[in-house]
PDB file of C-alpha atoms in Angstrom:
ATOM      1  CA  MET A 775     -33.086 -33.558 -11.314  1.00 51.00           C
ATOM      2  CA  GLY A 776     -32.336 -32.144 -14.761  1.00 62.00           C
ATOM      3  CA  TRP A 777     -28.839 -32.307 -16.487  1.00 61.00           C
ATOM      4  CA  LEU A 778     -28.183 -28.516 -15.503  1.00 55.00           C
ATOM      5  CA  GLU A 779     -28.421 -29.588 -11.525  1.00 61.00           C
ATOM      6  CA  SER A 780     -26.624 -32.918 -12.377  1.00 58.00           C
ATOM      7  CA  ALA A 781     -23.764 -30.511 -14.079  1.00 53.00           C
ATOM      8  CA  LYS A 782     -23.825 -28.109 -11.175  1.00 51.00           C
ATOM      9  CA  ARG A 783     -23.168 -31.010  -8.484  1.00 60.00           C
ATOM     10  CA  LEU A 784     -20.658 -32.762 -10.491  1.00 59.00           C
ATOM     11  CA  LYS A 785     -18.596 -29.266 -10.716  1.00 53.00           C
ATOM     12  CA  HIS A 786     -19.476 -28.976  -7.022  1.00 48.00           C
ATOM     13  CA  ARG A 787     -17.746 -32.159  -6.183  1.00 58.00           C
ATOM     14  CA  ALA A 788     -14.830 -31.561  -8.602  1.00 49.00           C
ATOM     15  CA  MET A 789     -14.239 -28.044  -6.671  1.00 50.00           C
ATOM     16  CA  VAL A 790     -14.257 -30.036  -3.616  1.00 45.00           C
ATOM     17  CA  SER A 791     -11.819 -32.641  -4.656  1.00 48.00           C
ATOM     18  CA  ARG A 792      -9.358 -30.447  -5.805  1.00 45.00           C
ATOM     19  CA  SER A 793      -9.537 -28.412  -2.730  1.00 47.00           C
ATOM     20  CA  ARG A 794      -8.805 -31.609  -0.355  1.00 53.00           C
ATOM     21  CA  ALA A 795      -6.141 -32.576  -2.612  1.00 43.00           C
ATOM     22  CA  ARG A 796      -4.557 -29.229  -2.458  1.00 51.00           C
ATOM     23  CA  ARG A 797      -4.661 -29.184   1.394  1.00 53.00           C
ATOM     24  CA  LYS A 798      -2.998 -32.491   1.499  1.00 53.00           C
ATOM     25  CA  LEU A 799      -0.328 -31.324  -0.915  1.00 49.00           C
ATOM     26  CA  MET A 800       0.237 -28.107   1.163  1.00 61.00           C
ATOM     27  CA  PRO A 801       2.720 -29.211   4.067  1.00 78.00           C
ATOM     28  CA  VAL A 802       4.911 -30.788   1.002  1.00 74.00           C
ATOM     29  CA  THR A 803       4.849 -27.817  -1.281  1.00 80.00           C
ATOM     30  CA  LYS A 804       5.910 -25.549   1.871  1.00 81.00           C
ATOM     31  CA  THR A 805       8.799 -27.742   2.430  1.00 82.00           C
ATOM     32  CA  LEU A 806       9.813 -27.780  -1.232  1.00 83.00           C
ATOM     33  CA  LEU A 807       9.890 -23.560  -1.157  1.00 80.00           C
ATOM     34  CA  GLU A 808      11.355 -23.359   1.961  1.00 80.00           C
ATOM     35  CA  SER A 809      14.075 -25.305   0.583  1.00 81.00           C
ATOM     36  CA  PHE A 810      14.099 -23.723  -2.530  1.00 81.00           C
ATOM     37  CA  HIS A 811      14.317 -20.183  -0.807  1.00 81.00           C
ATOM     38  CA  ARG A 812      17.310 -21.241   1.280  1.00 82.00           C
ATOM     39  CA  LEU A 813      19.530 -23.008  -1.677  1.00 82.00           C
ATOM     40  CA  VAL A 814      18.722 -20.431  -4.350  1.00 86.00           C
ATOM     41  CA  PRO A 815      19.492 -16.865  -3.012  1.00 84.00           C
ATOM     42  CA  TYR A 816      16.546 -14.378  -4.363  1.00 88.00           C
ATOM     43  CA  ARG A 817      17.916 -11.459  -6.282  1.00 85.00           C
ATOM     44  CA  PHE A 818      15.141  -8.462  -7.342  1.00 85.00           C
ATOM     45  CA  ASP A 819      15.002  -7.640 -10.402  1.00 82.00           C
ATOM     46  CA  PRO A 820      13.240  -4.403 -11.238  1.00 75.00           C
ATOM     47  CA  ASP A 821      13.254  -4.893 -15.165  1.00 73.00           C
ATOM     48  CA  ARG A 822      11.053  -7.977 -14.334  1.00 70.00           C
ATOM     49  CA  HIS A 823       8.221  -5.730 -12.747  1.00 63.00           C
ATOM     50  CA  ARG A 824       8.052  -3.228 -15.172  1.00 63.00           C
ATOM     51  CA  ASN A 825       4.633  -1.745 -15.874  1.00 54.00           C
ATOM     52  CA  GLU A 826       2.993  -3.446 -19.018  1.00 51.00           C
ATOM     53  CA  VAL A 827       0.493  -1.312 -21.082  1.00 46.00           C
ATOM     54  CA  GLY A 828      -3.259  -1.078 -19.772  1.00 43.00           C
ATOM     55  CA  ALA A 829      -2.124  -2.846 -16.290  1.00 44.00           C
ATOM     56  CA  LEU A 830      -3.473   0.049 -14.218  1.00 41.00           C
ATOM     57  CA  PRO A 831      -2.602   0.730 -11.622  1.00 49.00           C
ATOM     58  CA  GLY A 832       0.094  -1.566 -12.490  1.00 64.00           C
ATOM     59  CA  MET A 833       3.161  -2.543 -10.412  1.00 78.00           C
ATOM     60  CA  TYR A 834       5.724  -0.173 -11.883  1.00 79.00           C
ATOM     61  CA  PHE A 835       6.173   1.376  -8.541  1.00 88.00           C
ATOM     62  CA  LEU A 836       8.827  -1.863  -7.679  1.00 89.00           C
ATOM     63  CA  HIS A 837      11.003  -0.348 -10.070  1.00 83.00           C
ATOM     64  CA  ARG A 838      10.546   3.550  -8.859  1.00 87.00           C
ATOM     65  CA  GLN A 839      13.436   5.055  -6.756  1.00 87.00           C
ATOM     66  CA  ALA A 840      12.367   5.946  -3.214  1.00 88.00           C
ATOM     67  CA  PRO A 841      11.651   9.888  -2.204  1.00 87.00           C
ATOM     68  CA  THR A 842      14.773  11.759  -2.185  1.00 78.00           C
ATOM     69  CA  SER A 843      13.956  12.733   1.591  1.00 78.00           C
ATOM     70  CA  VAL A 844      13.615   9.364   3.230  1.00 80.00           C
ATOM     71  CA  ARG A 845      16.426   8.136   5.914  1.00 80.00           C
ATOM     72  CA  GLU A 846      17.338   4.717   7.526  1.00 80.00           C
ATOM     73  CA  ASP A 847      18.259   5.674  11.136  1.00 86.00           C
ATOM     74  CA  LYS A 848      15.068   6.972  12.603  1.00 92.00           C
ATOM     75  CA  ALA A 849      14.232   5.310  15.831  1.00 96.00           C
ATOM     76  CA  VAL A 850      11.215   3.197  16.379  1.00 98.00           C
ATOM     77  CA  PRO A 851       9.134   4.256  18.877  1.00 98.00           C
ATOM     78  CA  ARG A 852       7.977   1.583  22.052  1.00 98.00           C
ATOM     79  CA  ILE A 853       3.993   1.992  20.956  1.00 98.00           C
ATOM     80  CA  ILE A 854       2.161  -0.464  19.427  1.00 98.00           C
ATOM     81  CA  LEU A 855      -1.039   0.802  17.493  1.00 98.00           C
ATOM     82  CA  ALA A 856      -4.723  -1.007  16.870  1.00 98.00           C
ATOM     83  CA  LEU A 857      -7.035   0.315  14.210  1.00 98.00           C
ATOM     84  CA  TRP A 858     -10.858   0.762  14.772  1.00 98.00           C
ATOM     85  CA  THR A 859     -11.838   3.286  11.676  1.00 98.00           C
ATOM     86  CA  GLY A 860     -15.859   3.039  11.955  1.00 96.00           C
ATOM     87  CA  ASP A 861     -18.314   4.730  14.521  1.00 94.00           C
ATOM     88  CA  ASN A 862     -19.993   1.306  15.429  1.00 92.00           C
ATOM     89  CA  PRO A 863     -18.813   0.106  18.619  1.00 94.00           C
ATOM     90  CA  LEU A 864     -16.203  -3.140  19.310  1.00 96.00           C
ATOM     91  CA  THR A 865     -17.470  -6.400  19.337  1.00 96.00           C
ATOM     92  CA  ALA A 866     -16.595  -8.623  22.245  1.00 97.00           C
ATOM     93  CA  ASN A 867     -14.539 -10.763  20.352  1.00 97.00           C
ATOM     94  CA  ARG A 868     -12.389  -7.531  19.410  1.00 97.00           C
ATOM     95  CA  ILE A 869     -12.559  -6.398  22.981  1.00 98.00           C
ATOM     96  CA  ARG A 870     -10.900  -9.727  23.968  1.00 98.00           C
ATOM     97  CA  GLY A 871      -8.350  -9.523  21.237  1.00 98.00           C
ATOM     98  CA  LEU A 872      -7.167  -6.124  22.178  1.00 98.00           C
ATOM     99  CA  GLU A 873      -7.084  -6.958  26.282  1.00 98.00           C
ATOM    100  CA  SER A 874      -4.804 -10.037  24.866  1.00 98.00           C
ATOM    101  CA  LEU A 875      -2.589  -7.332  23.079  1.00 98.00           C
ATOM    102  CA  LYS A 876      -2.515  -5.212  26.507  1.00 98.00           C
ATOM    103  CA  HIS A 877      -1.556  -8.246  28.485  1.00 98.00           C
ATOM    104  CA  ALA A 878       0.619 -10.024  26.404  1.00 98.00           C
ATOM    105  CA  ASN A 879       2.993  -6.615  26.566  1.00 98.00           C
ATOM    106  CA  PRO A 880       2.432  -4.798  29.852  1.00 98.00           C
ATOM    107  CA  GLU A 881       5.619  -2.917  29.453  1.00 97.00           C
ATOM    108  CA  THR A 882       4.555  -1.600  25.772  1.00 98.00           C
ATOM    109  CA  PRO A 883       1.656   1.304  25.098  1.00 98.00           C
ATOM    110  CA  VAL A 884      -1.154   0.164  23.346  1.00 98.00           C
ATOM    111  CA  ALA A 885      -3.315   2.815  21.588  1.00 98.00           C
ATOM    112  CA  LEU A 886      -6.424   2.444  19.753  1.00 98.00           C
ATOM    113  CA  ILE A 887      -6.844   4.727  16.786  1.00 98.00           C
ATOM    114  CA  GLY A 888     -10.264   5.733  15.651  1.00 98.00           C
ATOM    115  CA  PRO A 889     -12.606   8.683  14.343  1.00 97.00           C
ATOM    116  CA  GLU A 890     -12.566  10.309  17.726  1.00 97.00           C
ATOM    117  CA  ASN A 891      -8.752  10.584  18.217  1.00 98.00           C
ATOM    118  CA  LEU A 892      -7.514   9.976  14.681  1.00 98.00           C
ATOM    119  CA  SER A 893      -6.399  13.467  14.625  1.00 98.00           C
ATOM    120  CA  GLU A 894      -4.184  13.452  17.310  1.00 98.00           C
ATOM    121  CA  PHE A 895      -1.660  11.006  14.721  1.00 98.00           C
ATOM    122  CA  ILE A 896      -1.675  12.999  11.884  1.00 98.00           C
ATOM    123  CA  GLU A 897       1.794  14.604  11.094  1.00 97.00           C
ATOM    124  CA  PRO A 898       1.739  18.115  10.508  1.00 96.00           C
ATOM    125  CA  GLY A 899       1.681  19.196   6.987  1.00 96.00           C
ATOM    126  CA  SER A 900       0.804  15.717   5.641  1.00 97.00           C
ATOM    127  CA  PRO A 901      -2.701  15.633   5.562  1.00 98.00           C
ATOM    128  CA  LEU A 902      -4.542  12.269   5.117  1.00 98.00           C
ATOM    129  CA  HIS A 903      -5.444  11.802   1.219  1.00 98.00           C
ATOM    130  CA  PRO A 904      -8.712  13.658   0.090  1.00 98.00           C
ATOM    131  CA  MET A 905     -10.568  10.334  -0.600  1.00 98.00           C
ATOM    132  CA  TYR A 906     -10.188   8.867   2.810  1.00 98.00           C
ATOM    133  CA  ASP A 907     -13.373   9.479   3.900  1.00 97.00           C
ATOM    134  CA  HIS A 908     -14.650   7.765   0.648  1.00 98.00           C
ATOM    135  CA  LEU A 909     -12.493   4.348   1.464  1.00 98.00           C
ATOM    136  CA  SER A 910     -14.483   1.149   3.016  1.00 98.00           C
ATOM    137  CA  LEU A 911     -13.285   1.012   6.758  1.00 97.00           C
ATOM    138  CA  ASN A 912     -11.186  -2.216   6.088  1.00 97.00           C
ATOM    139  CA  HIS A 913      -9.694   0.350   3.429  1.00 98.00           C
ATOM    140  CA  ARG A 914      -9.195   3.022   5.852  1.00 98.00           C
ATOM    141  CA  SER A 915      -7.133   0.435   7.932  1.00 98.00           C
ATOM    142  CA  ASP A 916      -5.069  -0.576   5.150  1.00 98.00           C
ATOM    143  CA  TYR A 917      -4.008   3.268   4.066  1.00 98.00           C
ATOM    144  CA  LEU A 918      -3.600   4.170   7.877  1.00 98.00           C
ATOM    145  CA  ARG A 919      -1.258   1.317   8.438  1.00 98.00           C
ATOM    146  CA  ALA A 920       0.752   2.457   5.276  1.00 98.00           C
ATOM    147  CA  TYR A 921       0.483   6.405   6.557  1.00 98.00           C
ATOM    148  CA  LEU A 922       1.533   5.969  10.184  1.00 98.00           C
ATOM    149  CA  MET A 923       4.113   3.316   9.407  1.00 98.00           C
ATOM    150  CA  HIS A 924       6.125   6.056   7.336  1.00 97.00           C
ATOM    151  CA  HIS A 925       5.382   8.896   9.261  1.00 97.00           C
ATOM    152  CA  ARG A 926       5.418   7.416  13.133  1.00 97.00           C
ATOM    153  CA  GLY A 927       6.846   3.738  12.939  1.00 98.00           C
ATOM    154  CA  GLY A 928       6.126   1.459  15.679  1.00 98.00           C
ATOM    155  CA  GLY A 929       4.033  -1.764  15.885  1.00 98.00           C
ATOM    156  CA  TYR A 930       0.527  -2.176  14.359  1.00 98.00           C
ATOM    157  CA  ALA A 931      -1.679  -4.902  15.093  1.00 98.00           C
ATOM    158  CA  ASP A 932      -4.662  -6.236  13.560  1.00 98.00           C
ATOM    159  CA  ILE A 933      -7.002  -6.582  16.757  1.00 98.00           C
ATOM    160  CA  LYS A 934      -6.811 -10.477  16.799  1.00 98.00           C
ATOM    161  CA  ASP A 935      -5.799 -12.854  19.825  1.00 98.00           C
ATOM    162  CA  TYR A 936      -1.947 -12.506  20.920  1.00 98.00           C
ATOM    163  CA  GLN A 937      -0.374 -14.870  23.435  1.00 97.00           C
ATOM    164  CA  HIS A 938       3.327 -13.240  23.308  1.00 98.00           C
ATOM    165  CA  SER A 939       5.576 -10.299  23.979  1.00 98.00           C
ATOM    166  CA  TRP A 940       6.717  -8.191  21.259  1.00 98.00           C
ATOM    167  CA  ARG A 941       9.953  -7.295  23.326  1.00 98.00           C
ATOM    168  CA  ALA A 942      12.125  -9.088  21.419  1.00 98.00           C
ATOM    169  CA  ALA A 943      10.949  -7.634  18.141  1.00 98.00           C
ATOM    170  CA  PHE A 944      11.356  -4.403  19.255  1.00 98.00           C
ATOM    171  CA  GLU A 945      14.569  -5.254  20.407  1.00 98.00           C
ATOM    172  CA  THR A 946      15.518  -7.036  17.048  1.00 98.00           C
ATOM    173  CA  ILE A 947      14.621  -3.528  15.001  1.00 98.00           C
ATOM    174  CA  GLU A 948      16.229  -1.384  17.387  1.00 98.00           C
ATOM    175  CA  GLY A 949      19.485  -3.290  17.075  1.00 97.00           C
ATOM    176  CA  SER A 950      20.141  -2.252  13.594  1.00 97.00           C
ATOM    177  CA  ASN A 951      19.331   0.333  11.520  1.00 96.00           C
ATOM    178  CA  SER A 952      19.436  -1.919   8.666  1.00 96.00           C
ATOM    179  CA  ILE A 953      16.549  -3.531   9.860  1.00 97.00           C
ATOM    180  CA  TRP A 954      13.289  -1.660   8.331  1.00 97.00           C
ATOM    181  CA  VAL A 955      10.345  -3.911   8.869  1.00 98.00           C
ATOM    182  CA  VAL A 956       9.887  -7.386  11.311  1.00 98.00           C
ATOM    183  CA  GLY A 957       6.592  -9.312  11.174  1.00 98.00           C
ATOM    184  CA  TYR A 958       5.022 -12.825  11.893  1.00 98.00           C
ATOM    185  CA  PRO A 959       6.280 -15.374   9.002  1.00 97.00           C
ATOM    186  CA  GLU A 960       3.595 -15.530   6.690  1.00 97.00           C
ATOM    187  CA  LEU A 961       1.242 -18.725   6.728  1.00 94.00           C
ATOM    188  CA  GLY A 962       2.409 -20.610   3.204  1.00 94.00           C
ATOM    189  CA  PRO A 963       1.999 -19.665  -0.124  1.00 94.00           C
ATOM    190  CA  ASP A 964      -1.513 -19.543  -0.425  1.00 92.00           C
ATOM    191  CA  TYR A 965      -1.521 -16.582   1.553  1.00 93.00           C
ATOM    192  CA  VAL A 966       0.717 -14.190  -0.263  1.00 93.00           C
ATOM    193  CA  GLY A 967      -0.690 -12.308  -3.496  1.00 76.00           C
ATOM    194  CA  SER A 968      -0.491  -9.999  -5.951  1.00 84.00           C
ATOM    195  CA  GLN A 969      -3.285  -8.823  -8.824  1.00 82.00           C
ATOM    196  CA  ASP A 970       0.171  -9.211 -11.005  1.00 83.00           C
ATOM    197  CA  ALA A 971       1.038 -13.241 -11.886  1.00 83.00           C
ATOM    198  CA  LYS A 972       4.591 -12.847 -11.978  1.00 85.00           C
ATOM    199  CA  VAL A 973       5.005 -10.683  -8.833  1.00 89.00           C
ATOM    200  CA  ARG A 974       2.646 -13.313  -7.179  1.00 91.00           C
ATOM    201  CA  ARG A 975       4.978 -16.333  -8.719  1.00 91.00           C
ATOM    202  CA  ASP A 976       7.826 -14.448  -6.761  1.00 93.00           C
ATOM    203  CA  LEU A 977       5.816 -14.281  -3.365  1.00 95.00           C
ATOM    204  CA  GLN A 978       4.786 -17.852  -3.516  1.00 95.00           C
ATOM    205  CA  ARG A 979       8.736 -19.089  -4.011  1.00 94.00           C
ATOM    206  CA  ARG A 980       9.900 -16.894  -1.460  1.00 95.00           C
ATOM    207  CA  PHE A 981       6.683 -16.805   1.141  1.00 95.00           C
ATOM    208  CA  SER A 982       9.140 -18.100   3.836  1.00 96.00           C
ATOM    209  CA  ALA A 983      10.823 -14.861   3.929  1.00 97.00           C
ATOM    210  CA  ILE A 984       7.699 -12.878   3.589  1.00 98.00           C
ATOM    211  CA  VAL A 985       6.013 -11.437   6.843  1.00 98.00           C
ATOM    212  CA  GLY A 986       2.116 -11.302   7.100  1.00 97.00           C
ATOM    213  CA  CYS A 987      -0.078  -8.092   6.802  1.00 97.00           C
ATOM    214  CA  GLY A 988      -1.623  -8.220  10.601  1.00 97.00           C
ATOM    215  CA  ALA A 989       1.079  -7.287  12.978  1.00 98.00           C
ATOM    216  CA  PHE A 990       4.669  -5.742  12.135  1.00 98.00           C
ATOM    217  CA  ILE A 991       6.802  -3.299  13.822  1.00 98.00           C
ATOM    218  CA  CYS A 992       8.064  -0.606  11.255  1.00 98.00           C
ATOM    219  CA  ARG A 993      11.194   1.779  11.441  1.00 97.00           C
ATOM    220  CA  PRO A 994       9.440   5.360  10.218  1.00 97.00           C
ATOM    221  CA  GLY A 995      11.040   6.946   7.376  1.00 96.00           C
ATOM    222  CA  THR A 996      12.731   4.324   5.177  1.00 96.00           C
ATOM    223  CA  PRO A 997      12.641   3.662   1.640  1.00 96.00           C
ATOM    224  CA  PHE A 998      10.218   0.909   2.184  1.00 97.00           C
ATOM    225  CA  THR A 999       7.488   2.912   3.974  1.00 97.00           C
ATOM    226  CA  ALA A1000       7.810   5.983   1.536  1.00 96.00           C
ATOM    227  CA  GLU A1001       7.252   3.747  -1.385  1.00 96.00           C
ATOM    228  CA  TRP A1002       4.480   2.237   0.483  1.00 97.00           C
ATOM    229  CA  LEU A1003       2.597   5.272   1.395  1.00 98.00           C
ATOM    230  CA  ARG A1004       3.457   6.714  -1.566  1.00 96.00           C
ATOM    231  CA  GLU A1005       1.843   3.548  -3.827  1.00 96.00           C
ATOM    232  CA  VAL A1006      -1.141   3.722  -1.736  1.00 97.00           C
ATOM    233  CA  HIS A1007      -1.589   7.416  -2.494  1.00 97.00           C
ATOM    234  CA  ARG A1008      -1.006   7.045  -6.009  1.00 95.00           C
ATOM    235  CA  ARG A1009      -4.142   4.315  -6.191  1.00 95.00           C
ATOM    236  CA  LEU A1010      -6.269   6.823  -4.671  1.00 97.00           C
ATOM    237  CA  ASP A1011      -5.475   9.609  -6.964  1.00 96.00           C
ATOM    238  CA  TYR A1012      -6.237   7.182 -10.127  1.00 95.00           C
ATOM    239  CA  HIS A1013      -9.416   6.024  -8.349  1.00 97.00           C
ATOM    240  CA  SER A1014     -10.322   9.213  -7.075  1.00 97.00           C
ATOM    241  CA  LEU A1015     -13.457   9.935  -9.475  1.00 97.00           C
ATOM    242  CA  GLU A1016     -15.138   6.704  -9.138  1.00 97.00           C
ATOM    243  CA  LEU A1017     -14.236   6.626  -5.152  1.00 97.00           C
ATOM    244  CA  ALA A1018     -16.300  10.242  -5.000  1.00 97.00           C
ATOM    245  CA  ASP A1019     -19.148   8.744  -6.594  1.00 97.00           C
ATOM    246  CA  HIS A1020     -19.386   5.448  -4.669  1.00 97.00           C
ATOM    247  CA  PRO A1021     -17.825   5.296  -1.886  1.00 97.00           C
ATOM    248  CA  GLY A1022     -16.848   2.236   0.183  1.00 97.00           C
ATOM    249  CA  GLY A1023     -19.342   2.206   3.008  1.00 93.00           C
ATOM    250  CA  ILE A1024     -18.781  -0.217   5.639  1.00 93.00           C
ATOM    251  CA  TRP A1025     -17.678  -3.213   3.772  1.00 91.00           C
ATOM    252  CA  GLY A1026     -17.141  -2.037   0.102  1.00 94.00           C
ATOM    253  CA  ASP A1027     -19.686  -4.331  -0.950  1.00 92.00           C
ATOM    254  CA  ASP A1028     -21.060  -1.567  -3.947  1.00 93.00           C
ATOM    255  CA  PRO A1029     -20.217  -3.488  -6.924  1.00 94.00           C
ATOM    256  CA  ARG A1030     -19.347   0.062  -8.203  1.00 96.00           C
ATOM    257  CA  TYR A1031     -17.072   0.757  -5.514  1.00 98.00           C
ATOM    258  CA  PRO A1032     -13.593   0.619  -7.418  1.00 97.00           C
ATOM    259  CA  VAL A1033     -11.044  -0.347  -5.060  1.00 97.00           C
ATOM    260  CA  ALA A1034     -10.220  -4.366  -4.673  1.00 95.00           C
ATOM    261  CA  TRP A1035     -10.151  -5.704  -1.635  1.00 94.00           C
ATOM    262  CA  SER A1036      -5.987  -6.040  -0.690  1.00 94.00           C
ATOM    263  CA  GLU A1037      -5.355  -3.378  -3.125  1.00 95.00           C
ATOM    264  CA  LEU A1038      -4.428  -0.768  -0.578  1.00 97.00           C
ATOM    265  CA  GLY A1039      -2.958  -3.414   1.945  1.00 96.00           C
ATOM    266  CA  GLY A1040      -0.933  -6.573   0.541  1.00 96.00           C
ATOM    267  CA  ASP A1041      -0.827  -5.645  -2.678  1.00 95.00           C
ATOM    268  CA  VAL A1042       1.748  -3.186  -2.132  1.00 96.00           C
ATOM    269  CA  PHE A1043       2.747  -3.953   1.438  1.00 97.00           C
ATOM    270  CA  GLN A1044       4.386  -7.605   0.258  1.00 97.00           C
ATOM    271  CA  PRO A1045       5.670  -6.848  -3.235  1.00 95.00           C
ATOM    272  CA  LEU A1046       7.827  -3.889  -1.716  1.00 96.00           C
ATOM    273  CA  GLN A1047       9.463  -6.802   0.586  1.00 97.00           C
ATOM    274  CA  LEU A1048      10.684  -8.402  -2.469  1.00 95.00           C
ATOM    275  CA  LYS A1049      12.491  -5.444  -3.044  1.00 95.00           C
ATOM    276  CA  TYR A1050      13.551  -5.010   0.116  1.00 96.00           C
ATOM    277  CA  LEU A1051      13.966  -8.833   1.628  1.00 97.00           C
ATOM    278  CA  THR A1052      17.279  -8.041   3.229  1.00 96.00           C
ATOM    279  CA  HIS A1053      15.858  -5.472   5.512  1.00 97.00           C
ATOM    280  CA  VAL A1054      12.907  -7.479   6.869  1.00 98.00           C
ATOM    281  CA  VAL A1055      12.689 -10.083   9.590  1.00 98.00           C
ATOM    282  CA  GLN A1056      10.707 -12.254  10.794  1.00 98.00           C
ATOM    283  CA  SER A1057       9.237 -12.779  14.562  1.00 98.00           C
ATOM    284  CA  SER A1058       6.671 -15.521  15.140  1.00 98.00           C
ATOM    285  CA  ASP A1059       5.978 -13.748  18.801  1.00 98.00           C
ATOM    286  CA  LEU A1060       3.890 -11.082  16.534  1.00 98.00           C
ATOM    287  CA  MET A1061       1.820 -13.994  15.770  1.00 98.00           C
ATOM    288  CA  PRO A1062      -1.912 -13.235  15.896  1.00 97.00           C
ATOM    289  CA  SER A1063      -4.723 -16.049  16.303  1.00 96.00           C
ATOM    290  CA  PHE A1064      -6.711 -15.893  13.085  1.00 95.00           C
ATOM    291  CA  GLU A1065      -9.855 -17.756  14.635  1.00 94.00           C
ATOM    292  CA  TYR A1066     -12.851 -16.068  16.390  1.00 89.00           C
ATOM    293  CA  TYR A1067     -12.050 -12.387  15.831  1.00 92.00           C
ATOM    294  CA  ARG A1068     -15.014 -10.809  14.401  1.00 92.00           C
TER     295      ARG A1068
END
């Protein structure tokens, strides 16, 4: 065995050791961060997240004002939307997940939105972004959840297994116009993130108040949803030329495809929660299973 192979094995062992140590420390880290959030109230400081030179697409959306047309008193429809943005059939696991969502919520309509019926959910006068068809299937889903939650509201669910009714969560958001988002508690500090180091650090410190990206209920037309959709549109505008030349296909695995994995999803949805944290409520009833869903 040559020196290069020995070096690779040593590097791999070191990585495995660090990963194991991190997993052992995770319960302690979570407890400490949860205590920190309870003891030190969070105050959003927009100046902390102003865009730095060259940091495109950047994080300056966190200090922009919401569009003037937003409202905070729109009703929340009792419906759960799921997305399947390709022409490929649902897998057996996805079919089982969709059925579990319906079974857990017999009193709430569950609508599966795909290419064949997407036009029925488009808001008159608000077409999809011109780059929508150039996105990977995953990014189409990220885009549509922002679009649909702003224009329509209600529930959104990744197609995974669900065991609990969403009724209490709907009653929570219906009970107060000041509640704009209800979602499942994020799993831990390693599950939140942002391309911006400052934002990522704040999200990790406050993970116990953040909701996950895979299942939630939104009040339509709020500052939160308006800024969410506006920022996603801005990022698509920025990438338009490259997207036109290098579309995403199914997985977006073309190295020339310009959109990063979480750039249209968690990188916008979770940082905005920091800005509007008092309007976000957690409900464990919305927690999906993260195993064997593909």
